[in-house]
């Protein structure tokens, strides 16, 4: 196991939702796709069997998501967001980044409910790493992937409420 495994902060709601998704994918969804593959195999020639290939592709996606969820949940910390006015995982931040105001969650995209328009930055992303530990009114800079230094000013920090 690598030493750079990232611990992910999750709300209890997000943990429960992801655990339920993992159970669904590992059980009923996995069995359903196995049945579809078997049925497609019985149709004969697999080279030209679109149903077989589609089912195999879907099986690959399901297995990849199972691995992703298993790893995420294995290294997750489940708690209420710690909030003392400081930017930490589980806080919603309003900041002026390179002159443009932006509001986003610091954390993992899995925390945000499906359909939410809230942007999410990892605390280890360039902007996330630059602002973790800051408070409203604090300024920092980070280096963009293109090498340019980008100024950030935190204007507001709030506890994330799902």
mmCIF file with all atom_site columns, C-alpha atoms in Angstrom:
data_model
loop_
_atom_site.group_PDB
_atom_site.id
_atom_site.type_symbol
_atom_site.label_atom_id
_atom_site.label_alt_id
_atom_site.label_comp_id
_atom_site.label_asym_id
_atom_site.label_entity_id
_atom_site.label_seq_id
_atom_site.pdbx_PDB_ins_code
_atom_site.Cartn_x
_atom_site.Cartn_y
_atom_site.Cartn_z
_atom_site.occupancy
_atom_site.B_iso_or_equiv
_atom_site.pdbx_formal_charge
_atom_site.auth_seq_id
_atom_site.auth_comp_id
_atom_site.auth_asym_id
_atom_site.auth_atom_id
_atom_site.pdbx_PDB_model_num
ATOM 1   C CA . UNK A 1 1   ? 0.000   0.000   0.000   1.00 0.00 ? 1   UNK A CA 1
ATOM 2   C CA . UNK A 1 2   ? 1.326   3.416   -0.858  1.00 0.00 ? 2   UNK A CA 1
ATOM 3   C CA . UNK A 1 3   ? 2.041   6.025   1.820   1.00 0.00 ? 3   UNK A CA 1
ATOM 4   C CA . UNK A 1 4   ? 0.320   8.768   -0.150  1.00 0.00 ? 4   UNK A CA 1
ATOM 5   C CA . UNK A 1 5   ? -3.160  7.336   0.396   1.00 0.00 ? 5   UNK A CA 1
ATOM 6   C CA . UNK A 1 6   ? -5.491  10.268  0.853   1.00 0.00 ? 6   UNK A CA 1
ATOM 7   C CA . UNK A 1 7   ? -7.868  10.315  3.795   1.00 0.00 ? 7   UNK A CA 1
ATOM 8   C CA . UNK A 1 8   ? -11.219 11.689  2.670   1.00 0.00 ? 8   UNK A CA 1
ATOM 9   C CA . UNK A 1 9   ? -13.590 13.545  4.957   1.00 0.00 ? 9   UNK A CA 1
ATOM 10  C CA . UNK A 1 10  ? -17.253 12.561  4.487   1.00 0.00 ? 10  UNK A CA 1
ATOM 11  C CA . UNK A 1 11  ? -20.473 13.593  6.151   1.00 0.00 ? 11  UNK A CA 1
ATOM 12  C CA . UNK A 1 12  ? -22.520 10.765  7.650   1.00 0.00 ? 12  UNK A CA 1
ATOM 13  C CA . UNK A 1 13  ? -25.115 11.308  4.910   1.00 0.00 ? 13  UNK A CA 1
ATOM 14  C CA . UNK A 1 14  ? -22.494 10.985  2.163   1.00 0.00 ? 14  UNK A CA 1
ATOM 15  C CA . UNK A 1 15  ? -20.972 7.898   3.831   1.00 0.00 ? 15  UNK A CA 1
ATOM 16  C CA . UNK A 1 16  ? -24.395 6.236   4.080   1.00 0.00 ? 16  UNK A CA 1
ATOM 17  C CA . UNK A 1 17  ? -25.219 7.099   0.454   1.00 0.00 ? 17  UNK A CA 1
ATOM 18  C CA . UNK A 1 18  ? -21.896 5.734   -0.826  1.00 0.00 ? 18  UNK A CA 1
ATOM 19  C CA . UNK A 1 19  ? -22.157 2.598   1.323   1.00 0.00 ? 19  UNK A CA 1
ATOM 20  C CA . UNK A 1 20  ? -25.638 1.939   -0.105  1.00 0.00 ? 20  UNK A CA 1
ATOM 21  C CA . UNK A 1 21  ? -24.334 2.490   -3.644  1.00 0.00 ? 21  UNK A CA 1
ATOM 22  C CA . UNK A 1 22  ? -21.482 0.029   -3.010  1.00 0.00 ? 22  UNK A CA 1
ATOM 23  C CA . UNK A 1 23  ? -23.914 -2.568  -1.644  1.00 0.00 ? 23  UNK A CA 1
ATOM 24  C CA . UNK A 1 24  ? -26.174 -2.154  -4.713  1.00 0.00 ? 24  UNK A CA 1
ATOM 25  C CA . UNK A 1 25  ? -23.269 -2.419  -7.155  1.00 0.00 ? 25  UNK A CA 1
ATOM 26  C CA . UNK A 1 26  ? -21.612 -5.347  -5.346  1.00 0.00 ? 26  UNK A CA 1
ATOM 27  C CA . UNK A 1 27  ? -24.835 -7.329  -5.071  1.00 0.00 ? 27  UNK A CA 1
ATOM 28  C CA . UNK A 1 28  ? -27.851 -6.836  -7.342  1.00 0.00 ? 28  UNK A CA 1
ATOM 29  C CA . UNK A 1 29  ? -26.104 -4.800  -10.073 1.00 0.00 ? 29  UNK A CA 1
ATOM 30  C CA . UNK A 1 30  ? -23.207 -7.258  -10.307 1.00 0.00 ? 30  UNK A CA 1
ATOM 31  C CA . UNK A 1 31  ? -25.611 -10.220 -10.522 1.00 0.00 ? 31  UNK A CA 1
ATOM 32  C CA . UNK A 1 32  ? -27.800 -8.491  -13.116 1.00 0.00 ? 32  UNK A CA 1
ATOM 33  C CA . UNK A 1 33  ? -24.845 -7.759  -15.402 1.00 0.00 ? 33  UNK A CA 1
ATOM 34  C CA . UNK A 1 34  ? -23.552 -11.347 -15.002 1.00 0.00 ? 34  UNK A CA 1
ATOM 35  C CA . UNK A 1 35  ? -26.995 -12.603 -16.074 1.00 0.00 ? 35  UNK A CA 1
ATOM 36  C CA . UNK A 1 36  ? -27.004 -10.266 -19.100 1.00 0.00 ? 36  UNK A CA 1
ATOM 37  C CA . UNK A 1 37  ? -23.531 -11.457 -20.139 1.00 0.00 ? 37  UNK A CA 1
ATOM 38  C CA . UNK A 1 38  ? -24.578 -15.106 -19.796 1.00 0.00 ? 38  UNK A CA 1
ATOM 39  C CA . UNK A 1 39  ? -27.740 -14.516 -21.824 1.00 0.00 ? 39  UNK A CA 1
ATOM 40  C CA . UNK A 1 40  ? -25.735 -12.765 -24.551 1.00 0.00 ? 40  UNK A CA 1
ATOM 41  C CA . UNK A 1 41  ? -23.196 -15.633 -24.623 1.00 0.00 ? 41  UNK A CA 1
ATOM 42  C CA . UNK A 1 42  ? -26.010 -18.101 -25.260 1.00 0.00 ? 42  UNK A CA 1
ATOM 43  C CA . UNK A 1 43  ? -26.925 -16.165 -28.406 1.00 0.00 ? 43  UNK A CA 1
ATOM 44  C CA . UNK A 1 44  ? -23.798 -17.465 -30.112 1.00 0.00 ? 44  UNK A CA 1
ATOM 45  C CA . UNK A 1 45  ? -21.049 -15.639 -32.027 1.00 0.00 ? 45  UNK A CA 1
ATOM 46  C CA . UNK A 1 46  ? -19.533 -13.135 -29.590 1.00 0.00 ? 46  UNK A CA 1
ATOM 47  C CA . UNK A 1 47  ? -17.607 -11.174 -32.253 1.00 0.00 ? 47  UNK A CA 1
ATOM 48  C CA . UNK A 1 48  ? -20.745 -9.582  -33.628 1.00 0.00 ? 48  UNK A CA 1
ATOM 49  C CA . UNK A 1 49  ? -22.872 -9.673  -30.485 1.00 0.00 ? 49  UNK A CA 1
ATOM 50  C CA . UNK A 1 50  ? -23.533 -6.029  -29.560 1.00 0.00 ? 50  UNK A CA 1
ATOM 51  C CA . UNK A 1 51  ? -25.457 -6.977  -26.419 1.00 0.00 ? 51  UNK A CA 1
ATOM 52  C CA . UNK A 1 52  ? -22.519 -9.005  -25.125 1.00 0.00 ? 52  UNK A CA 1
ATOM 53  C CA . UNK A 1 53  ? -20.008 -6.203  -25.739 1.00 0.00 ? 53  UNK A CA 1
ATOM 54  C CA . UNK A 1 54  ? -22.289 -3.576  -24.184 1.00 0.00 ? 54  UNK A CA 1
ATOM 55  C CA . UNK A 1 55  ? -22.799 -5.764  -21.112 1.00 0.00 ? 55  UNK A CA 1
ATOM 56  C CA . UNK A 1 56  ? -19.036 -6.369  -20.794 1.00 0.00 ? 56  UNK A CA 1
ATOM 57  C CA . UNK A 1 57  ? -18.395 -2.596  -21.023 1.00 0.00 ? 57  UNK A CA 1
ATOM 58  C CA . UNK A 1 58  ? -21.001 -1.969  -18.336 1.00 0.00 ? 58  UNK A CA 1
ATOM 59  C CA . UNK A 1 59  ? -19.467 -4.691  -16.192 1.00 0.00 ? 59  UNK A CA 1
ATOM 60  C CA . UNK A 1 60  ? -16.095 -2.934  -16.438 1.00 0.00 ? 60  UNK A CA 1
ATOM 61  C CA . UNK A 1 61  ? -17.642 0.367   -15.339 1.00 0.00 ? 61  UNK A CA 1
ATOM 62  C CA . UNK A 1 62  ? -19.411 -1.299  -12.397 1.00 0.00 ? 62  UNK A CA 1
ATOM 63  C CA . UNK A 1 63  ? -16.221 -3.035  -11.275 1.00 0.00 ? 63  UNK A CA 1
ATOM 64  C CA . UNK A 1 64  ? -14.242 0.211   -11.537 1.00 0.00 ? 64  UNK A CA 1
ATOM 65  C CA . UNK A 1 65  ? -16.840 2.061   -9.436  1.00 0.00 ? 65  UNK A CA 1
ATOM 66  C CA . UNK A 1 66  ? -16.824 -0.765  -6.864  1.00 0.00 ? 66  UNK A CA 1
ATOM 67  C CA . UNK A 1 67  ? -13.025 -0.439  -6.565  1.00 0.00 ? 67  UNK A CA 1
ATOM 68  C CA . UNK A 1 68  ? -13.277 3.357   -6.311  1.00 0.00 ? 68  UNK A CA 1
ATOM 69  C CA . UNK A 1 69  ? -15.961 3.254   -3.604  1.00 0.00 ? 69  UNK A CA 1
ATOM 70  C CA . UNK A 1 70  ? -14.203 0.503   -1.657  1.00 0.00 ? 70  UNK A CA 1
ATOM 71  C CA . UNK A 1 71  ? -10.956 2.491   -1.557  1.00 0.00 ? 71  UNK A CA 1
ATOM 72  C CA . UNK A 1 72  ? -12.717 5.766   -0.730  1.00 0.00 ? 72  UNK A CA 1
ATOM 73  C CA . UNK A 1 73  ? -14.758 4.270   2.120   1.00 0.00 ? 73  UNK A CA 1
ATOM 74  C CA . UNK A 1 74  ? -11.754 2.353   3.447   1.00 0.00 ? 74  UNK A CA 1
ATOM 75  C CA . UNK A 1 75  ? -9.869  5.632   3.955   1.00 0.00 ? 75  UNK A CA 1
ATOM 76  C CA . UNK A 1 76  ? -12.781 7.892   4.877   1.00 0.00 ? 76  UNK A CA 1
ATOM 77  C CA . UNK A 1 77  ? -13.139 9.896   8.053   1.00 0.00 ? 77  UNK A CA 1
ATOM 78  C CA . UNK A 1 78  ? -16.805 10.329  8.917   1.00 0.00 ? 78  UNK A CA 1
ATOM 79  C CA . UNK A 1 79  ? -17.677 13.283  11.106  1.00 0.00 ? 79  UNK A CA 1
ATOM 80  C CA . UNK A 1 80  ? -19.443 16.565  11.232  1.00 0.00 ? 80  UNK A CA 1
ATOM 81  C CA . UNK A 1 81  ? -17.449 19.310  9.597   1.00 0.00 ? 81  UNK A CA 1
ATOM 82  C CA . UNK A 1 82  ? -15.117 20.984  12.044  1.00 0.00 ? 82  UNK A CA 1
ATOM 83  C CA . UNK A 1 83  ? -15.888 24.653  11.831  1.00 0.00 ? 83  UNK A CA 1
ATOM 84  C CA . UNK A 1 84  ? -14.031 27.426  13.571  1.00 0.00 ? 84  UNK A CA 1
ATOM 85  C CA . UNK A 1 85  ? -14.050 29.883  10.679  1.00 0.00 ? 85  UNK A CA 1
ATOM 86  C CA . UNK A 1 86  ? -10.998 28.278  9.093   1.00 0.00 ? 86  UNK A CA 1
ATOM 87  C CA . UNK A 1 87  ? -10.948 26.734  5.615   1.00 0.00 ? 87  UNK A CA 1
ATOM 88  C CA . UNK A 1 88  ? -10.903 22.957  6.128   1.00 0.00 ? 88  UNK A CA 1
ATOM 89  C CA . UNK A 1 89  ? -12.457 19.980  4.341   1.00 0.00 ? 89  UNK A CA 1
ATOM 90  C CA . UNK A 1 90  ? -16.197 20.365  4.755   1.00 0.00 ? 90  UNK A CA 1
ATOM 91  C CA . UNK A 1 91  ? -16.318 24.126  4.415   1.00 0.00 ? 91  UNK A CA 1
ATOM 92  C CA . UNK A 1 92  ? -17.912 26.221  1.690   1.00 0.00 ? 92  UNK A CA 1
ATOM 93  C CA . UNK A 1 93  ? -15.574 29.008  0.672   1.00 0.00 ? 93  UNK A CA 1
ATOM 94  C CA . UNK A 1 94  ? -16.202 32.186  -1.242  1.00 0.00 ? 94  UNK A CA 1
ATOM 95  C CA . UNK A 1 95  ? -12.955 33.501  -2.662  1.00 0.00 ? 95  UNK A CA 1
ATOM 96  C CA . UNK A 1 96  ? -11.685 35.898  -5.272  1.00 0.00 ? 96  UNK A CA 1
ATOM 97  C CA . UNK A 1 97  ? -9.433  33.830  -7.535  1.00 0.00 ? 97  UNK A CA 1
ATOM 98  C CA . UNK A 1 98  ? -7.491  35.759  -10.181 1.00 0.00 ? 98  UNK A CA 1
ATOM 99  C CA . UNK A 1 99  ? -10.020 38.575  -9.886  1.00 0.00 ? 99  UNK A CA 1
ATOM 100 C CA . UNK A 1 100 ? -13.160 36.416  -10.195 1.00 0.00 ? 100 UNK A CA 1
ATOM 101 C CA . UNK A 1 101 ? -15.387 35.549  -7.234  1.00 0.00 ? 101 UNK A CA 1
ATOM 102 C CA . UNK A 1 102 ? -16.135 31.858  -6.828  1.00 0.00 ? 102 UNK A CA 1
ATOM 103 C CA . UNK A 1 103 ? -17.986 29.790  -4.222  1.00 0.00 ? 103 UNK A CA 1
ATOM 104 C CA . UNK A 1 104 ? -16.985 26.154  -3.758  1.00 0.00 ? 104 UNK A CA 1
ATOM 105 C CA . UNK A 1 105 ? -16.733 23.274  -1.310  1.00 0.00 ? 105 UNK A CA 1
ATOM 106 C CA . UNK A 1 106 ? -13.361 22.126  -0.042  1.00 0.00 ? 106 UNK A CA 1
ATOM 107 C CA . UNK A 1 107 ? -13.537 18.342  0.165   1.00 0.00 ? 107 UNK A CA 1
ATOM 108 C CA . UNK A 1 108 ? -14.416 15.406  -2.025  1.00 0.00 ? 108 UNK A CA 1
ATOM 109 C CA . UNK A 1 109 ? -16.956 15.527  -4.865  1.00 0.00 ? 109 UNK A CA 1
ATOM 110 C CA . UNK A 1 110 ? -18.672 12.489  -3.346  1.00 0.00 ? 110 UNK A CA 1
ATOM 111 C CA . UNK A 1 111 ? -19.859 14.677  -0.443  1.00 0.00 ? 111 UNK A CA 1
ATOM 112 C CA . UNK A 1 112 ? -22.100 16.785  -2.653  1.00 0.00 ? 112 UNK A CA 1
ATOM 113 C CA . UNK A 1 113 ? -25.508 15.344  -3.503  1.00 0.00 ? 113 UNK A CA 1
ATOM 114 C CA . UNK A 1 114 ? -26.103 14.435  -7.138  1.00 0.00 ? 114 UNK A CA 1
ATOM 115 C CA . UNK A 1 115 ? -27.421 17.349  -9.137  1.00 0.00 ? 115 UNK A CA 1
ATOM 116 C CA . UNK A 1 116 ? -25.792 20.020  -6.959  1.00 0.00 ? 116 UNK A CA 1
ATOM 117 C CA . UNK A 1 117 ? -24.204 22.898  -8.843  1.00 0.00 ? 117 UNK A CA 1
ATOM 118 C CA . UNK A 1 118 ? -21.597 23.412  -6.104  1.00 0.00 ? 118 UNK A CA 1
ATOM 119 C CA . UNK A 1 119 ? -18.037 23.123  -7.423  1.00 0.00 ? 119 UNK A CA 1
ATOM 120 C CA . UNK A 1 120 ? -15.687 21.009  -5.295  1.00 0.00 ? 120 UNK A CA 1
ATOM 121 C CA . UNK A 1 121 ? -11.944 21.449  -4.824  1.00 0.00 ? 121 UNK A CA 1
ATOM 122 C CA . UNK A 1 122 ? -9.860  18.790  -3.135  1.00 0.00 ? 122 UNK A CA 1
ATOM 123 C CA . UNK A 1 123 ? -7.865  20.046  -0.155  1.00 0.00 ? 123 UNK A CA 1
ATOM 124 C CA . UNK A 1 124 ? -4.759  18.747  -1.959  1.00 0.00 ? 124 UNK A CA 1
ATOM 125 C CA . UNK A 1 125 ? -5.507  20.547  -5.238  1.00 0.00 ? 125 UNK A CA 1
ATOM 126 C CA . UNK A 1 126 ? -3.392  23.659  -5.897  1.00 0.00 ? 126 UNK A CA 1
ATOM 127 C CA . UNK A 1 127 ? -6.131  26.080  -4.834  1.00 0.00 ? 127 UNK A CA 1
ATOM 128 C CA . UNK A 1 128 ? -7.268  23.833  -1.961  1.00 0.00 ? 128 UNK A CA 1
ATOM 129 C CA . UNK A 1 129 ? -3.757  23.446  -0.562  1.00 0.00 ? 129 UNK A CA 1
ATOM 130 C CA . UNK A 1 130 ? -3.215  27.216  -0.823  1.00 0.00 ? 130 UNK A CA 1
ATOM 131 C CA . UNK A 1 131 ? -6.287  28.124  1.234   1.00 0.00 ? 131 UNK A CA 1
ATOM 132 C CA . UNK A 1 132 ? -6.629  25.322  3.822   1.00 0.00 ? 132 UNK A CA 1
ATOM 133 C CA . UNK A 1 133 ? -6.028  26.924  7.199   1.00 0.00 ? 133 UNK A CA 1
ATOM 134 C CA . UNK A 1 134 ? -6.932  30.441  6.035   1.00 0.00 ? 134 UNK A CA 1
ATOM 135 C CA . UNK A 1 135 ? -9.796  32.595  7.318   1.00 0.00 ? 135 UNK A CA 1
ATOM 136 C CA . UNK A 1 136 ? -11.979 35.259  5.691   1.00 0.00 ? 136 UNK A CA 1
ATOM 137 C CA . UNK A 1 137 ? -9.773  38.185  4.707   1.00 0.00 ? 137 UNK A CA 1
ATOM 138 C CA . UNK A 1 138 ? -6.617  36.064  4.296   1.00 0.00 ? 138 UNK A CA 1
ATOM 139 C CA . UNK A 1 139 ? -4.742  36.030  0.993   1.00 0.00 ? 139 UNK A CA 1
ATOM 140 C CA . UNK A 1 140 ? -2.507  33.445  -0.645  1.00 0.00 ? 140 UNK A CA 1
ATOM 141 C CA . UNK A 1 141 ? -1.145  32.437  -4.023  1.00 0.00 ? 141 UNK A CA 1
ATOM 142 C CA . UNK A 1 142 ? -0.789  29.106  -5.741  1.00 0.00 ? 142 UNK A CA 1
ATOM 143 C CA . UNK A 1 143 ? 0.986   27.902  -8.826  1.00 0.00 ? 143 UNK A CA 1
ATOM 144 C CA . UNK A 1 144 ? -1.313  26.856  -11.659 1.00 0.00 ? 144 UNK A CA 1
ATOM 145 C CA . UNK A 1 145 ? -0.396  23.857  -13.838 1.00 0.00 ? 145 UNK A CA 1
ATOM 146 C CA . UNK A 1 146 ? 0.863   26.300  -16.481 1.00 0.00 ? 146 UNK A CA 1
ATOM 147 C CA . UNK A 1 147 ? 3.355   27.739  -13.941 1.00 0.00 ? 147 UNK A CA 1
ATOM 148 C CA . UNK A 1 148 ? 1.523   31.023  -13.439 1.00 0.00 ? 148 UNK A CA 1
ATOM 149 C CA . UNK A 1 149 ? 1.121   32.365  -9.889  1.00 0.00 ? 149 UNK A CA 1
ATOM 150 C CA . UNK A 1 150 ? -2.550  32.975  -9.085  1.00 0.00 ? 150 UNK A CA 1
ATOM 151 C CA . UNK A 1 151 ? -3.746  35.206  -6.259  1.00 0.00 ? 151 UNK A CA 1
ATOM 152 C CA . UNK A 1 152 ? -6.559  34.033  -3.968  1.00 0.00 ? 152 UNK A CA 1
ATOM 153 C CA . UNK A 1 153 ? -8.397  36.028  -1.318  1.00 0.00 ? 153 UNK A CA 1
ATOM 154 C CA . UNK A 1 154 ? -10.793 34.188  0.980   1.00 0.00 ? 154 UNK A CA 1
ATOM 155 C CA . UNK A 1 155 ? -13.843 36.393  1.556   1.00 0.00 ? 155 UNK A CA 1
ATOM 156 C CA . UNK A 1 156 ? -16.203 34.011  3.344   1.00 0.00 ? 156 UNK A CA 1
ATOM 157 C CA . UNK A 1 157 ? -15.997 30.587  5.038   1.00 0.00 ? 157 UNK A CA 1
ATOM 158 C CA . UNK A 1 158 ? -19.097 28.606  6.054   1.00 0.00 ? 158 UNK A CA 1
ATOM 159 C CA . UNK A 1 159 ? -19.812 25.117  7.345   1.00 0.00 ? 159 UNK A CA 1
ATOM 160 C CA . UNK A 1 160 ? -21.128 22.853  4.587   1.00 0.00 ? 160 UNK A CA 1
ATOM 161 C CA . UNK A 1 161 ? -24.760 21.877  5.119   1.00 0.00 ? 161 UNK A CA 1
ATOM 162 C CA . UNK A 1 162 ? -25.839 19.086  2.730   1.00 0.00 ? 162 UNK A CA 1
#
